[in-house]
Short mmCIF file of N, CA, C and O in Angstrom, two decimals:
data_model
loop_
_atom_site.label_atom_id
_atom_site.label_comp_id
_atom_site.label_asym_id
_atom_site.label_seq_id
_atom_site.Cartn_x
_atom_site.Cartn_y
_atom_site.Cartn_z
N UNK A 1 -26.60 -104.67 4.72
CA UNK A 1 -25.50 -104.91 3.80
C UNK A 1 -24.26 -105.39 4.56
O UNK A 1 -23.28 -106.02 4.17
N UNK A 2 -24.51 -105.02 5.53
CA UNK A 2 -23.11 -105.56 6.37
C UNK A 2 -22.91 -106.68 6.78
O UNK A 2 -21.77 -107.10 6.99
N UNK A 3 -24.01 -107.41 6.98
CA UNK A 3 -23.92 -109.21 6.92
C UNK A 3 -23.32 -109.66 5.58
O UNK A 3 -22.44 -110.51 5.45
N UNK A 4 -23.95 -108.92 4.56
CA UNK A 4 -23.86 -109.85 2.86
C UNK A 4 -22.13 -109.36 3.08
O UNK A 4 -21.37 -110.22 2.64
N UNK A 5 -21.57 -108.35 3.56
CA UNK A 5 -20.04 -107.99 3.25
C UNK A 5 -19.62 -109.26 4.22
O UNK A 5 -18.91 -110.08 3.64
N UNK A 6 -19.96 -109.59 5.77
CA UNK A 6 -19.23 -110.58 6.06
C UNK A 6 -19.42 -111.83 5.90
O UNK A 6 -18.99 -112.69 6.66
N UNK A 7 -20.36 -112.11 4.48
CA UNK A 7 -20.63 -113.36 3.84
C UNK A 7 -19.51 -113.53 2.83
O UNK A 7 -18.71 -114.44 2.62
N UNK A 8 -19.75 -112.17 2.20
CA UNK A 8 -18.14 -111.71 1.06
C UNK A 8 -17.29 -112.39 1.65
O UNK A 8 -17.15 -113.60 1.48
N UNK A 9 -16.45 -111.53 2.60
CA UNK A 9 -15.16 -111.51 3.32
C UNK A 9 -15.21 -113.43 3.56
O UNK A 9 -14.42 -114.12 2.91
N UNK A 10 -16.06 -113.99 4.42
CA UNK A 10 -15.94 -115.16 4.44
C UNK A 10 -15.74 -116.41 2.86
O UNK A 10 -14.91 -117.29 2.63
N UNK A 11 -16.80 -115.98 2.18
CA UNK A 11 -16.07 -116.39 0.60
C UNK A 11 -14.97 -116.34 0.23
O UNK A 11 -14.37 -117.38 -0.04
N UNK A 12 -14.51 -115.34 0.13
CA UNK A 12 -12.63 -115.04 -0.14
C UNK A 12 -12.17 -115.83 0.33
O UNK A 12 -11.79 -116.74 -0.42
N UNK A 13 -11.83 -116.03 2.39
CA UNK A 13 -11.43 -116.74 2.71
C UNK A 13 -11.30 -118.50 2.40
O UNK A 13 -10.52 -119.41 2.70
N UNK A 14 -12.28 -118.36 1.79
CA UNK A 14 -12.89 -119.98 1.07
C UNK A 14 -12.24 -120.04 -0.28
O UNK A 14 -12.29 -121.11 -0.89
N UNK A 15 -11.73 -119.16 -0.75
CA UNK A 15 -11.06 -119.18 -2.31
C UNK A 15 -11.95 -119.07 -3.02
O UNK A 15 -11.79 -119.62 -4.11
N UNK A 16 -13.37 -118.30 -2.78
CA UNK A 16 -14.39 -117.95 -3.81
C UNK A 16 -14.48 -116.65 -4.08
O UNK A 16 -14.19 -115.67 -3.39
N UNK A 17 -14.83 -116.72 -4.99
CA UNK A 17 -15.18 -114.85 -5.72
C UNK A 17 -16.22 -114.39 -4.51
O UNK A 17 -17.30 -114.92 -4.25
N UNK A 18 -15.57 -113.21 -3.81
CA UNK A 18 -16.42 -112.68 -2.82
C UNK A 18 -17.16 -112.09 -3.02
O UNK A 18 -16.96 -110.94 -3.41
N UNK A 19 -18.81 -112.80 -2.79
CA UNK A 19 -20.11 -112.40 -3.28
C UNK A 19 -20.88 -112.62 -1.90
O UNK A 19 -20.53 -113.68 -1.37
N UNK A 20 -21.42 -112.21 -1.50
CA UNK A 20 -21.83 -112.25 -0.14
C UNK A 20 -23.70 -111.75 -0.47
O UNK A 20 -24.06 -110.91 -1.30
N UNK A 21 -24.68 -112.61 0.54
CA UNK A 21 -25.94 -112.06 0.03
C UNK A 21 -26.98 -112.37 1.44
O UNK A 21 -26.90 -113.28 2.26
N UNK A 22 -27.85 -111.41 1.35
CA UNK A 22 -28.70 -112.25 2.67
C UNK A 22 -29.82 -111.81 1.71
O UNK A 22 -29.75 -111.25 0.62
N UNK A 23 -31.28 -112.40 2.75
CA UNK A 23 -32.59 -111.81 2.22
C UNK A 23 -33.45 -111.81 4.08
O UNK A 23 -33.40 -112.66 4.98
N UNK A 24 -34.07 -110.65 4.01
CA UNK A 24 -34.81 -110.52 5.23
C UNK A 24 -35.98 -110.15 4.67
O UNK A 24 -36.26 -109.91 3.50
N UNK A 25 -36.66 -110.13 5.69
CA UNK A 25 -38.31 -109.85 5.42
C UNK A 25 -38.32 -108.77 6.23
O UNK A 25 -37.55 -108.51 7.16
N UNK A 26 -39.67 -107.87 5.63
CA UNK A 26 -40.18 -106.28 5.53
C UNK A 26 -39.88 -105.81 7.21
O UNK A 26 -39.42 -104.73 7.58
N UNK A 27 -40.29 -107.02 8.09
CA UNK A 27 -39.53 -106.46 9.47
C UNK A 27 -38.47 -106.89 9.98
O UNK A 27 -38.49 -107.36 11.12
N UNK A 28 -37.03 -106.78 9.05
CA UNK A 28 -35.94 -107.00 9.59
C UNK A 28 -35.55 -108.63 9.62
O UNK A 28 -34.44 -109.09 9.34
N UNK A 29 -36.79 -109.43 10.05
CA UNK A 29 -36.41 -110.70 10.36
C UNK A 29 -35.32 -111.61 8.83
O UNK A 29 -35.64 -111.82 7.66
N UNK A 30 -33.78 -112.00 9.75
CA UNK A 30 -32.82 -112.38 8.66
C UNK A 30 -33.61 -113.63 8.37
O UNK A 30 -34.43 -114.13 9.14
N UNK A 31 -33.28 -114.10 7.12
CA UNK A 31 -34.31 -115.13 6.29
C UNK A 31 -33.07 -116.12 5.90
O UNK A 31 -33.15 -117.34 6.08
N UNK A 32 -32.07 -115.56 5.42
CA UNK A 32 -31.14 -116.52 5.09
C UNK A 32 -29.68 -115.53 4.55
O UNK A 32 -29.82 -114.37 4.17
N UNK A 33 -28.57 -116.10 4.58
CA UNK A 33 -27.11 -115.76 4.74
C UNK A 33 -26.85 -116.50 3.64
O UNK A 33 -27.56 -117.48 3.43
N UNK A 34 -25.63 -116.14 2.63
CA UNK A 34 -25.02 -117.29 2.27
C UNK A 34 -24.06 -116.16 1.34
O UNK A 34 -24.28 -114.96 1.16
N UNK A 35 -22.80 -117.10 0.78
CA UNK A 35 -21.66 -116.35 -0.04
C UNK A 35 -21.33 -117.19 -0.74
O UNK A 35 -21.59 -118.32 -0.34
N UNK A 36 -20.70 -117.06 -1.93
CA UNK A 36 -20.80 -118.12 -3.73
C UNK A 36 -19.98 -119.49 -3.17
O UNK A 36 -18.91 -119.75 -2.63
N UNK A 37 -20.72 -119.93 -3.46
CA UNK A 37 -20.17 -121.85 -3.46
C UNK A 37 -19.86 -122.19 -4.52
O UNK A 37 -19.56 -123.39 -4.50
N UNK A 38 -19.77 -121.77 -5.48
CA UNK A 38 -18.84 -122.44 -6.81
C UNK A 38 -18.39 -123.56 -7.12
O UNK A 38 -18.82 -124.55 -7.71
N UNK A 39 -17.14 -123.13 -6.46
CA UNK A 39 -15.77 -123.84 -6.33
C UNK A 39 -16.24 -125.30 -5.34
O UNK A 39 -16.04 -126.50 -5.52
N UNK A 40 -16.76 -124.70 -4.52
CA UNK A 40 -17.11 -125.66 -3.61
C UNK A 40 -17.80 -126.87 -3.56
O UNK A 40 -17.74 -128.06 -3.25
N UNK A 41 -18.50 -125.92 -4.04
CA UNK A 41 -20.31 -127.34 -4.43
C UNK A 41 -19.70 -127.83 -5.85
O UNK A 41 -19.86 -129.03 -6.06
N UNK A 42 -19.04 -127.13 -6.82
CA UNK A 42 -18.74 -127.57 -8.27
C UNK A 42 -20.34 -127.58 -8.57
O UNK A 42 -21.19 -128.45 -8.73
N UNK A 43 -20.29 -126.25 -8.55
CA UNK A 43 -22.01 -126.12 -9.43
C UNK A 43 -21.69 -124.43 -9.79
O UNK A 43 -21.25 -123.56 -9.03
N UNK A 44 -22.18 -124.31 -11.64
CA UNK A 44 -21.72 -122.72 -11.83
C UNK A 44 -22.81 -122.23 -11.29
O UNK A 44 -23.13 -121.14 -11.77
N UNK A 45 -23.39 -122.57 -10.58
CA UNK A 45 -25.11 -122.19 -10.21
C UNK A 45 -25.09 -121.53 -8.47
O UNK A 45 -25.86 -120.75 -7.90
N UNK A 46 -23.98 -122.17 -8.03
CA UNK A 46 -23.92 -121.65 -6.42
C UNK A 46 -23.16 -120.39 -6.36
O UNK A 46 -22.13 -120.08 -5.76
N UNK A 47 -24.02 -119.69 -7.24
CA UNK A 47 -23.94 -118.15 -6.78
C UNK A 47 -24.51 -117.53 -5.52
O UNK A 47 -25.42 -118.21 -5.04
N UNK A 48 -24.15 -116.16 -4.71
CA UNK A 48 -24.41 -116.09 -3.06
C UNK A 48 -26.09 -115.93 -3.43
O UNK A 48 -26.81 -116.60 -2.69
N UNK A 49 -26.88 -115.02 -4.65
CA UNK A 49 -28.21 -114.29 -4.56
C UNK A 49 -28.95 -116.50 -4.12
O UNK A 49 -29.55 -116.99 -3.16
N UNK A 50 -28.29 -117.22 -5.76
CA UNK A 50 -29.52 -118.03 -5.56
C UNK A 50 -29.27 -119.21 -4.35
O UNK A 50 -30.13 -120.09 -4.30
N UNK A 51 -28.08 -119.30 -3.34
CA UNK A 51 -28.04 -119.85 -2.43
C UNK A 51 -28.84 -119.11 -1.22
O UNK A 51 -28.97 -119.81 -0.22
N UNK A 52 -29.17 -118.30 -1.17
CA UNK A 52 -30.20 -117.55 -0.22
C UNK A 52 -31.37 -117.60 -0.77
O UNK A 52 -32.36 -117.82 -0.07
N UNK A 53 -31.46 -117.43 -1.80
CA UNK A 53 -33.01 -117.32 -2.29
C UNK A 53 -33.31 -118.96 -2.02
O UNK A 53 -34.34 -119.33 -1.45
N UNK A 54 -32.56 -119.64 -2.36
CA UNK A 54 -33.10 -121.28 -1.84
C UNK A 54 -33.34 -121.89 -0.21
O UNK A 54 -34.04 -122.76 0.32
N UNK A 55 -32.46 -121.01 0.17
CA UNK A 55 -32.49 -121.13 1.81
C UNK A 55 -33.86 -120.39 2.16
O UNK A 55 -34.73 -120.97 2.81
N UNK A 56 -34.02 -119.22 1.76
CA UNK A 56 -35.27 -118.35 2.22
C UNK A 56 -36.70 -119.12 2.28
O UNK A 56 -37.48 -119.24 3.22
N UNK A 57 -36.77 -119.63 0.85
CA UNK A 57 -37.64 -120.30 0.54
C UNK A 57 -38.25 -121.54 1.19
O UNK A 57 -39.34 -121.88 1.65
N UNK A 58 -36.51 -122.25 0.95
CA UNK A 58 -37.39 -123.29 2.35
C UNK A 58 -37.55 -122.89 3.70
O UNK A 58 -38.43 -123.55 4.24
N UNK A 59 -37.03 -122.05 4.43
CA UNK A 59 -37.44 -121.21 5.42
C UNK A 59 -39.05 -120.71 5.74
O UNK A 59 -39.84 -120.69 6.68
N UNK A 60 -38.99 -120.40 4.56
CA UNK A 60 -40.96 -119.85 4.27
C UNK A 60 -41.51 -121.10 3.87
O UNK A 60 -42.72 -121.02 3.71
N UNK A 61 -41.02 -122.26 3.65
CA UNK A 61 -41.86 -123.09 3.36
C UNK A 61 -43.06 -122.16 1.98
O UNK A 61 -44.29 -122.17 1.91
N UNK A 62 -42.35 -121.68 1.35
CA UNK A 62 -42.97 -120.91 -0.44
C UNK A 62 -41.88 -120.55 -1.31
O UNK A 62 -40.76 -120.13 -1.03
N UNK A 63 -42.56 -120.87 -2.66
CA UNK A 63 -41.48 -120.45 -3.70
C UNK A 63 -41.22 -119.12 -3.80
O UNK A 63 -40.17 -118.82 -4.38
N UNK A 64 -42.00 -118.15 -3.31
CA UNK A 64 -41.80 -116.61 -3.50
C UNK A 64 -42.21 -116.03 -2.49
O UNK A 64 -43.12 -116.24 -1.68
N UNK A 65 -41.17 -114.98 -2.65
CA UNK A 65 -40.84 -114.32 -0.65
C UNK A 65 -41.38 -112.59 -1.56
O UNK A 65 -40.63 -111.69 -1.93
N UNK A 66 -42.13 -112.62 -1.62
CA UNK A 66 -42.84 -111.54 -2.37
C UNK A 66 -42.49 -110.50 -0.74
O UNK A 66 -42.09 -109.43 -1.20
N UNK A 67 -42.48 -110.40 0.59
CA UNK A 67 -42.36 -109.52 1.70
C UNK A 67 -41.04 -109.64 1.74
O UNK A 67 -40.73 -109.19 2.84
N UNK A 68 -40.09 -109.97 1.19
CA UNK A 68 -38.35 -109.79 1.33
C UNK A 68 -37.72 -109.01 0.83
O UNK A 68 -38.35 -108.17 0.18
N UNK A 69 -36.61 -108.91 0.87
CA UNK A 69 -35.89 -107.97 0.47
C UNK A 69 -34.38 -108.85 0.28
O UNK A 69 -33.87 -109.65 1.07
N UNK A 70 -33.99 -108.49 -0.77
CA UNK A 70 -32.48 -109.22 -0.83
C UNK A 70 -31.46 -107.86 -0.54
O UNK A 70 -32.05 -106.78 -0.59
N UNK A 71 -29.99 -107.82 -0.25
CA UNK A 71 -29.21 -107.50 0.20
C UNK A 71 -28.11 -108.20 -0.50
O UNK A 71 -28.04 -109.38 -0.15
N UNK A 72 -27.05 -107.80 -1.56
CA UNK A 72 -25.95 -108.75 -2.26
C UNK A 72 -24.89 -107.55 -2.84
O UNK A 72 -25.21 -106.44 -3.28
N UNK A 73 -23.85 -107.99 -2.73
CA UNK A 73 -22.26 -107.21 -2.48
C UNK A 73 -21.87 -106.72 -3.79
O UNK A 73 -20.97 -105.89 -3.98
N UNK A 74 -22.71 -107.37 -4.85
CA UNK A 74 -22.30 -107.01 -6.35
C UNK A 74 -23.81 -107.10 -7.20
O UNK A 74 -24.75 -107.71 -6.68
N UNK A 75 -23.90 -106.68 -8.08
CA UNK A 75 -24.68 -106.11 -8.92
C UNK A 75 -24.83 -107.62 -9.74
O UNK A 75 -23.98 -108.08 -10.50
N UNK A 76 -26.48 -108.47 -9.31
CA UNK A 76 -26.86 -109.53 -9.63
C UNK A 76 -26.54 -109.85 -11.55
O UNK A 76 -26.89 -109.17 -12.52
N UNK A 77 -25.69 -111.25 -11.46
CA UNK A 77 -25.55 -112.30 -13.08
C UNK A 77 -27.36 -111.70 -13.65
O UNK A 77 -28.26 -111.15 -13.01
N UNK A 78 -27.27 -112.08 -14.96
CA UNK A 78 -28.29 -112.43 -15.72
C UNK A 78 -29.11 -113.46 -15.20
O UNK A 78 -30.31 -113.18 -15.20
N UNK A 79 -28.81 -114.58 -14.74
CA UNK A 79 -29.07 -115.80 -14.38
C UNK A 79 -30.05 -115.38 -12.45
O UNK A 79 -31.20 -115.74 -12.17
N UNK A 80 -29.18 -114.67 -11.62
CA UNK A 80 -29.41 -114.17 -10.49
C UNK A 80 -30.92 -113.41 -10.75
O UNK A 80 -32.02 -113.84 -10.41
N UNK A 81 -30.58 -111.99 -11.55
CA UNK A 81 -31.53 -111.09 -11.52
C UNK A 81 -33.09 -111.96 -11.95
O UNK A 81 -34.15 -111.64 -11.43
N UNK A 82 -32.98 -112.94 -12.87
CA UNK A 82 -34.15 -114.00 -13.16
C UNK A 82 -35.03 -114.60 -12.52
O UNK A 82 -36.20 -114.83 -12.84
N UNK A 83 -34.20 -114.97 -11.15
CA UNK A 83 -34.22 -116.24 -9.96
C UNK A 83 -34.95 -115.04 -9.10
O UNK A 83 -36.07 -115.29 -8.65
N UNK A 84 -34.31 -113.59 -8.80
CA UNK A 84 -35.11 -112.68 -8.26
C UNK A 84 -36.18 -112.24 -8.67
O UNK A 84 -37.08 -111.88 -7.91
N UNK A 85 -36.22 -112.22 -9.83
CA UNK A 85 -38.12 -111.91 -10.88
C UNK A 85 -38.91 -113.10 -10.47
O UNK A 85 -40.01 -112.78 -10.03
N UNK A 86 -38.67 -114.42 -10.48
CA UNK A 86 -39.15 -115.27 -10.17
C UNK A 86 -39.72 -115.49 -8.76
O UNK A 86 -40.87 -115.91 -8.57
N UNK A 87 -38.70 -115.12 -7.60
CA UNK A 87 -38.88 -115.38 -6.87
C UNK A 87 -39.83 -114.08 -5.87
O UNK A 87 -40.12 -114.15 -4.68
N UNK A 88 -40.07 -113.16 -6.68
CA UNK A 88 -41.15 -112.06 -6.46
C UNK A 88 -40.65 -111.43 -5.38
O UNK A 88 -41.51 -111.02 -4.61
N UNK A 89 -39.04 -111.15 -4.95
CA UNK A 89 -38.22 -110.33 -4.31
C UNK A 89 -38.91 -108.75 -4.17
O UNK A 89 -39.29 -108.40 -5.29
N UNK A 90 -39.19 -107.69 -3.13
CA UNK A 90 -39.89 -107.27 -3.39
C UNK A 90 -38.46 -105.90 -3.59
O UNK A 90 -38.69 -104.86 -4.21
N UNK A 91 -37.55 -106.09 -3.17
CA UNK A 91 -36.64 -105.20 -3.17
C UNK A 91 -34.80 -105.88 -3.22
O UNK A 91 -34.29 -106.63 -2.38
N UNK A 92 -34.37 -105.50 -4.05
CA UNK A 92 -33.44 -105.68 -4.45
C UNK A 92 -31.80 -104.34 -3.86
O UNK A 92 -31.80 -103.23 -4.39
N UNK A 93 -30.95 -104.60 -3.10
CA UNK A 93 -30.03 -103.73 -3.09
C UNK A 93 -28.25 -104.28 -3.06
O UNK A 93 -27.72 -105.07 -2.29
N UNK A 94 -27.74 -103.63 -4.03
CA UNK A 94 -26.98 -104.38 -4.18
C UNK A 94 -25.57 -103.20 -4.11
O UNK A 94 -25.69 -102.10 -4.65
N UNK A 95 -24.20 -103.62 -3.36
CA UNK A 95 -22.78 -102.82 -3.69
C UNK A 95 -22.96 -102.33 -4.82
O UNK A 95 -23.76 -101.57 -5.37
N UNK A 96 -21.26 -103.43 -5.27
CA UNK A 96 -20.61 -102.94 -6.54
C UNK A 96 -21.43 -103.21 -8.11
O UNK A 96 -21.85 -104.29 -8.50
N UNK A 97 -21.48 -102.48 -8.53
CA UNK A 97 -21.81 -102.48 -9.66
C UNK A 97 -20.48 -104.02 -10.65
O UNK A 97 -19.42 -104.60 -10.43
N UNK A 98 -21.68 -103.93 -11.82
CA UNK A 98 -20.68 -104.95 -12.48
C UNK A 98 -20.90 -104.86 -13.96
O UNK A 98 -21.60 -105.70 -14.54
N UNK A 99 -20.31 -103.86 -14.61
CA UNK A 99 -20.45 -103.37 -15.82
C UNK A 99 -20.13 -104.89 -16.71
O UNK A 99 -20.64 -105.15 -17.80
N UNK A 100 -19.35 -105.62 -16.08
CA UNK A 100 -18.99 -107.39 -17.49
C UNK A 100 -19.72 -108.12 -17.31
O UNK A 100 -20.05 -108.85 -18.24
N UNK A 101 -20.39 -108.30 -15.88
CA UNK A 101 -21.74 -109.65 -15.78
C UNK A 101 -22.41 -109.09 -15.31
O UNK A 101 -22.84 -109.71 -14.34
N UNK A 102 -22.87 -108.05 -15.40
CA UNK A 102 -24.25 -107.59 -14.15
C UNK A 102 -25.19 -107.57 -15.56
O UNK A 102 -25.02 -107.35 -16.76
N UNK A 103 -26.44 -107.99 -14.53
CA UNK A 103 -27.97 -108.28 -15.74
C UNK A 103 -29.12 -107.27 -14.97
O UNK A 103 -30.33 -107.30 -15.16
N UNK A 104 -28.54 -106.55 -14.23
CA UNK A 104 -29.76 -105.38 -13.36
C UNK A 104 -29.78 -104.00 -14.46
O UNK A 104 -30.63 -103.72 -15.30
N UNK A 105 -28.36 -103.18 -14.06
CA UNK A 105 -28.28 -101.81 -14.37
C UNK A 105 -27.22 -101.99 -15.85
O UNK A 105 -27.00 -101.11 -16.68
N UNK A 106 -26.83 -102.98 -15.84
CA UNK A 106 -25.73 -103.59 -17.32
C UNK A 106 -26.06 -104.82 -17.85
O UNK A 106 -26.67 -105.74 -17.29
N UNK A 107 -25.48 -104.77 -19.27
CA UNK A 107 -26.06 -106.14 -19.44
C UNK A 107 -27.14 -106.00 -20.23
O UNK A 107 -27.23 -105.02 -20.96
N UNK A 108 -28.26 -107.12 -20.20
CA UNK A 108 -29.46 -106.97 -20.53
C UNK A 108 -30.65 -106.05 -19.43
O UNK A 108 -31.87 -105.90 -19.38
N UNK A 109 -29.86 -105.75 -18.91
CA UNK A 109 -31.45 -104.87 -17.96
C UNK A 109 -32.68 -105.84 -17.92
O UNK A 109 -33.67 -105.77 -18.64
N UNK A 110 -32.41 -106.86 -16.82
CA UNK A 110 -33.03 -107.51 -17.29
C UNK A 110 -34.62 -107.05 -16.54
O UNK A 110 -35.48 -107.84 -16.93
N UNK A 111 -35.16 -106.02 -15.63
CA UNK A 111 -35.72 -106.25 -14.81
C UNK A 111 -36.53 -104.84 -16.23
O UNK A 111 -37.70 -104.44 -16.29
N UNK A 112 -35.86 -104.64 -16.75
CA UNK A 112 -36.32 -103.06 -17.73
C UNK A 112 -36.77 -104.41 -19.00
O UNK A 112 -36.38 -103.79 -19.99
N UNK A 113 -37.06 -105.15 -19.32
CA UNK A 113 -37.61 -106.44 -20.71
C UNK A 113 -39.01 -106.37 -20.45
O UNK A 113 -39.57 -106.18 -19.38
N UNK A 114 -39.52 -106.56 -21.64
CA UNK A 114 -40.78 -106.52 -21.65
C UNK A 114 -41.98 -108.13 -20.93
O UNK A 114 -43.08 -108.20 -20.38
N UNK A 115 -40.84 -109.20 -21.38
CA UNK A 115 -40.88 -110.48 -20.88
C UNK A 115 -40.68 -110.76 -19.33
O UNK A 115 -40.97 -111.83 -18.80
N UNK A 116 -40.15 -109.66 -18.66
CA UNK A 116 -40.05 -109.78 -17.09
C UNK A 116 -41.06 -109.58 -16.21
O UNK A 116 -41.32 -108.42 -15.90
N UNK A 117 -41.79 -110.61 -15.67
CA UNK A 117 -42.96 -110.62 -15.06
C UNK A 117 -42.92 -109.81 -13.53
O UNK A 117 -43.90 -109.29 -13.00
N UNK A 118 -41.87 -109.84 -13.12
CA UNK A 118 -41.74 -109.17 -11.78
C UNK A 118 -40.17 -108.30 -11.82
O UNK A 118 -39.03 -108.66 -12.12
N UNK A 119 -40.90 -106.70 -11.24
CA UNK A 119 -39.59 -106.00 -11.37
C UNK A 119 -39.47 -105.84 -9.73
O UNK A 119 -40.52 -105.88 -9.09
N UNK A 120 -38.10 -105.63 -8.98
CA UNK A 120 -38.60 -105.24 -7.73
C UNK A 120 -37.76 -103.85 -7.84
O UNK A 120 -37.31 -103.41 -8.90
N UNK A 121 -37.66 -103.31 -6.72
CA UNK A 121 -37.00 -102.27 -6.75
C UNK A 121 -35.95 -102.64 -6.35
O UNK A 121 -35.55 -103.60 -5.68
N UNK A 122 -35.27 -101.30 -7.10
CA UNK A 122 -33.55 -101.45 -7.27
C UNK A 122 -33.46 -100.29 -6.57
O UNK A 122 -34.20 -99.31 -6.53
N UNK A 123 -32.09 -100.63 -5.83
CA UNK A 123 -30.61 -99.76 -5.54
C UNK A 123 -29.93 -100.03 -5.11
O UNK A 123 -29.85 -100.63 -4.04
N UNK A 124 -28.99 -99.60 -5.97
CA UNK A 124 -27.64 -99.52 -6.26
C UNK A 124 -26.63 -98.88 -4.99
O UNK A 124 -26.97 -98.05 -4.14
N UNK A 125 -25.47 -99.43 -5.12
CA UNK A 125 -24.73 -98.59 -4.70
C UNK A 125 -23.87 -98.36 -2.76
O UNK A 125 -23.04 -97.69 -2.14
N UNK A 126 -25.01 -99.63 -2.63
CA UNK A 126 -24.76 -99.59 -1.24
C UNK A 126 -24.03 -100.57 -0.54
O UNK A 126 -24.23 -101.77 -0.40
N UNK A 127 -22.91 -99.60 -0.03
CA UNK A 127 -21.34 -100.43 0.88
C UNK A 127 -20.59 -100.81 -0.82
O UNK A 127 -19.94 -101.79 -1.19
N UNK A 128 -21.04 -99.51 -1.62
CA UNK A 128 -19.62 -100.25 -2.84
C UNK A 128 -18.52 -100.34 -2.87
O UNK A 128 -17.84 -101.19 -3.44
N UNK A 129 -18.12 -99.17 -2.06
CA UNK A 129 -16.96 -98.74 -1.91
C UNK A 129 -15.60 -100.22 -1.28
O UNK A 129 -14.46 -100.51 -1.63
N UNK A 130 -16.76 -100.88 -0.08
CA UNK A 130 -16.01 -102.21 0.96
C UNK A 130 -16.11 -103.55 -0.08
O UNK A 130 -15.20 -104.38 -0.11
N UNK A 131 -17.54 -103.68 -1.05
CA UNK A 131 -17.70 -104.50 -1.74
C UNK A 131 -16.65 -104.42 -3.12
O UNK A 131 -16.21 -105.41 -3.72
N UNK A 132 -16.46 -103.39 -3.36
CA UNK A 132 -15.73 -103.17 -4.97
C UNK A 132 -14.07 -103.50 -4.50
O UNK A 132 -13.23 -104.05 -5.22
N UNK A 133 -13.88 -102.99 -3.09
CA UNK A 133 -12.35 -103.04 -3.09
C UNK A 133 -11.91 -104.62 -2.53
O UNK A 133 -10.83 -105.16 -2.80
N UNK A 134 -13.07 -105.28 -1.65
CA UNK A 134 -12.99 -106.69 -1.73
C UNK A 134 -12.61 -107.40 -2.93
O UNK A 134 -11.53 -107.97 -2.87
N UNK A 135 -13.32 -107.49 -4.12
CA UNK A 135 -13.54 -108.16 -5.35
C UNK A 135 -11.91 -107.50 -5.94
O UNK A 135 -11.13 -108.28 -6.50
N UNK A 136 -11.62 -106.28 -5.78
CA UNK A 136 -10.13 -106.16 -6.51
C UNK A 136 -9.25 -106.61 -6.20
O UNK A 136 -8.31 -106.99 -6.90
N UNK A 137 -9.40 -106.68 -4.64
CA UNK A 137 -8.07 -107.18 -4.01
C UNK A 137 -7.81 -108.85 -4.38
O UNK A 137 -6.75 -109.36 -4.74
N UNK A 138 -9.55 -109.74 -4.09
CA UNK A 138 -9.80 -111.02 -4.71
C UNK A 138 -8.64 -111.32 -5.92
O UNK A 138 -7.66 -112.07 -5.88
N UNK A 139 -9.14 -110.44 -7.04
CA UNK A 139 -9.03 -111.13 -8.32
C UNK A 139 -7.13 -110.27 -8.93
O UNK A 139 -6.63 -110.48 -10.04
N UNK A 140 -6.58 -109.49 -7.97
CA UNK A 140 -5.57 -109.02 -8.05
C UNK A 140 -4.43 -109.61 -7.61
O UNK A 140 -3.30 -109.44 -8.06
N UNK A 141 -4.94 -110.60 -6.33
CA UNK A 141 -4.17 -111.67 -5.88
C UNK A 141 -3.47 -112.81 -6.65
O UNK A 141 -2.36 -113.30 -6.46
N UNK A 142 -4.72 -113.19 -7.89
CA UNK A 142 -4.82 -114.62 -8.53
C UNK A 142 -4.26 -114.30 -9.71
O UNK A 142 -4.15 -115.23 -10.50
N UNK A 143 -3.70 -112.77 -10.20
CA UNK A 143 -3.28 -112.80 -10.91
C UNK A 143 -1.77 -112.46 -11.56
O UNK A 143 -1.55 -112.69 -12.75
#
């Protein structure tokens, strides 16, 4: 989690919502880094989960990293948690929670639907405390 926080921290610095994410495989090996491109790329789609999950992938040369594990600073979009069912993530852990856009533990639950072909495991909760006070300070600034 402490890479995906200095993927965060580096986002901010970029004027993006600090979302920070990696994905490694079952022995540690880092697979891919990345933090929300938004603003950047001008795509609502360059969120940090699916800019790693795209890096991973071509990394593995496969669409699904079924031996990975993702690592991300906030509690995966609707759109995110999908891209992770899809992409047969075998473990999911994520900071801050996100009671207005989160699609894991809020939201639609999306990984708890009957239509969700792949659930991985969840938890919550980890480095929220560095991830939650990042995102306040973010969006406390701009306003």
């Amino acid at each position: 989690m402490e890479r995906a926080l200095r993927e965060a921290h580096a986002a901010a610095e970029r004027g993006e919502v600090p979302v920070g994410a990696v994905i490694v495989r079952s022995d540690g090996t880092l697979l891919a880094a990345a933090g929300n491109r938004t603003e950047a790329d001008r795509d609502p789609t360059a969120h940090a989960e699916l800019l790693a999950i795209r890096a991973a992938a071509a990394a593995l040369g496969a669409p699904r990293l079924v031996d990975c594990d993702l690592y991300v600073t906030l509690e995966p979009c609707p759109m995110c948690a999908q891209a992770i069912s899809f992409a047969r993530l075998r473990r999911l852990y994520y900071g801050a929670s996100d009671p207005k856009g989160g699609g894991v533990e809020h939201g639609p639950h999306l990984f708890n639907q009957p239509t969700c072909h792949h659930r991985p495991e969840v938890y919550g909760g980890i480095g929220e405390r560095e991830a939650a006070a990042l995102l306040q300070a973010f969006f406390r600034e701009r306003r």
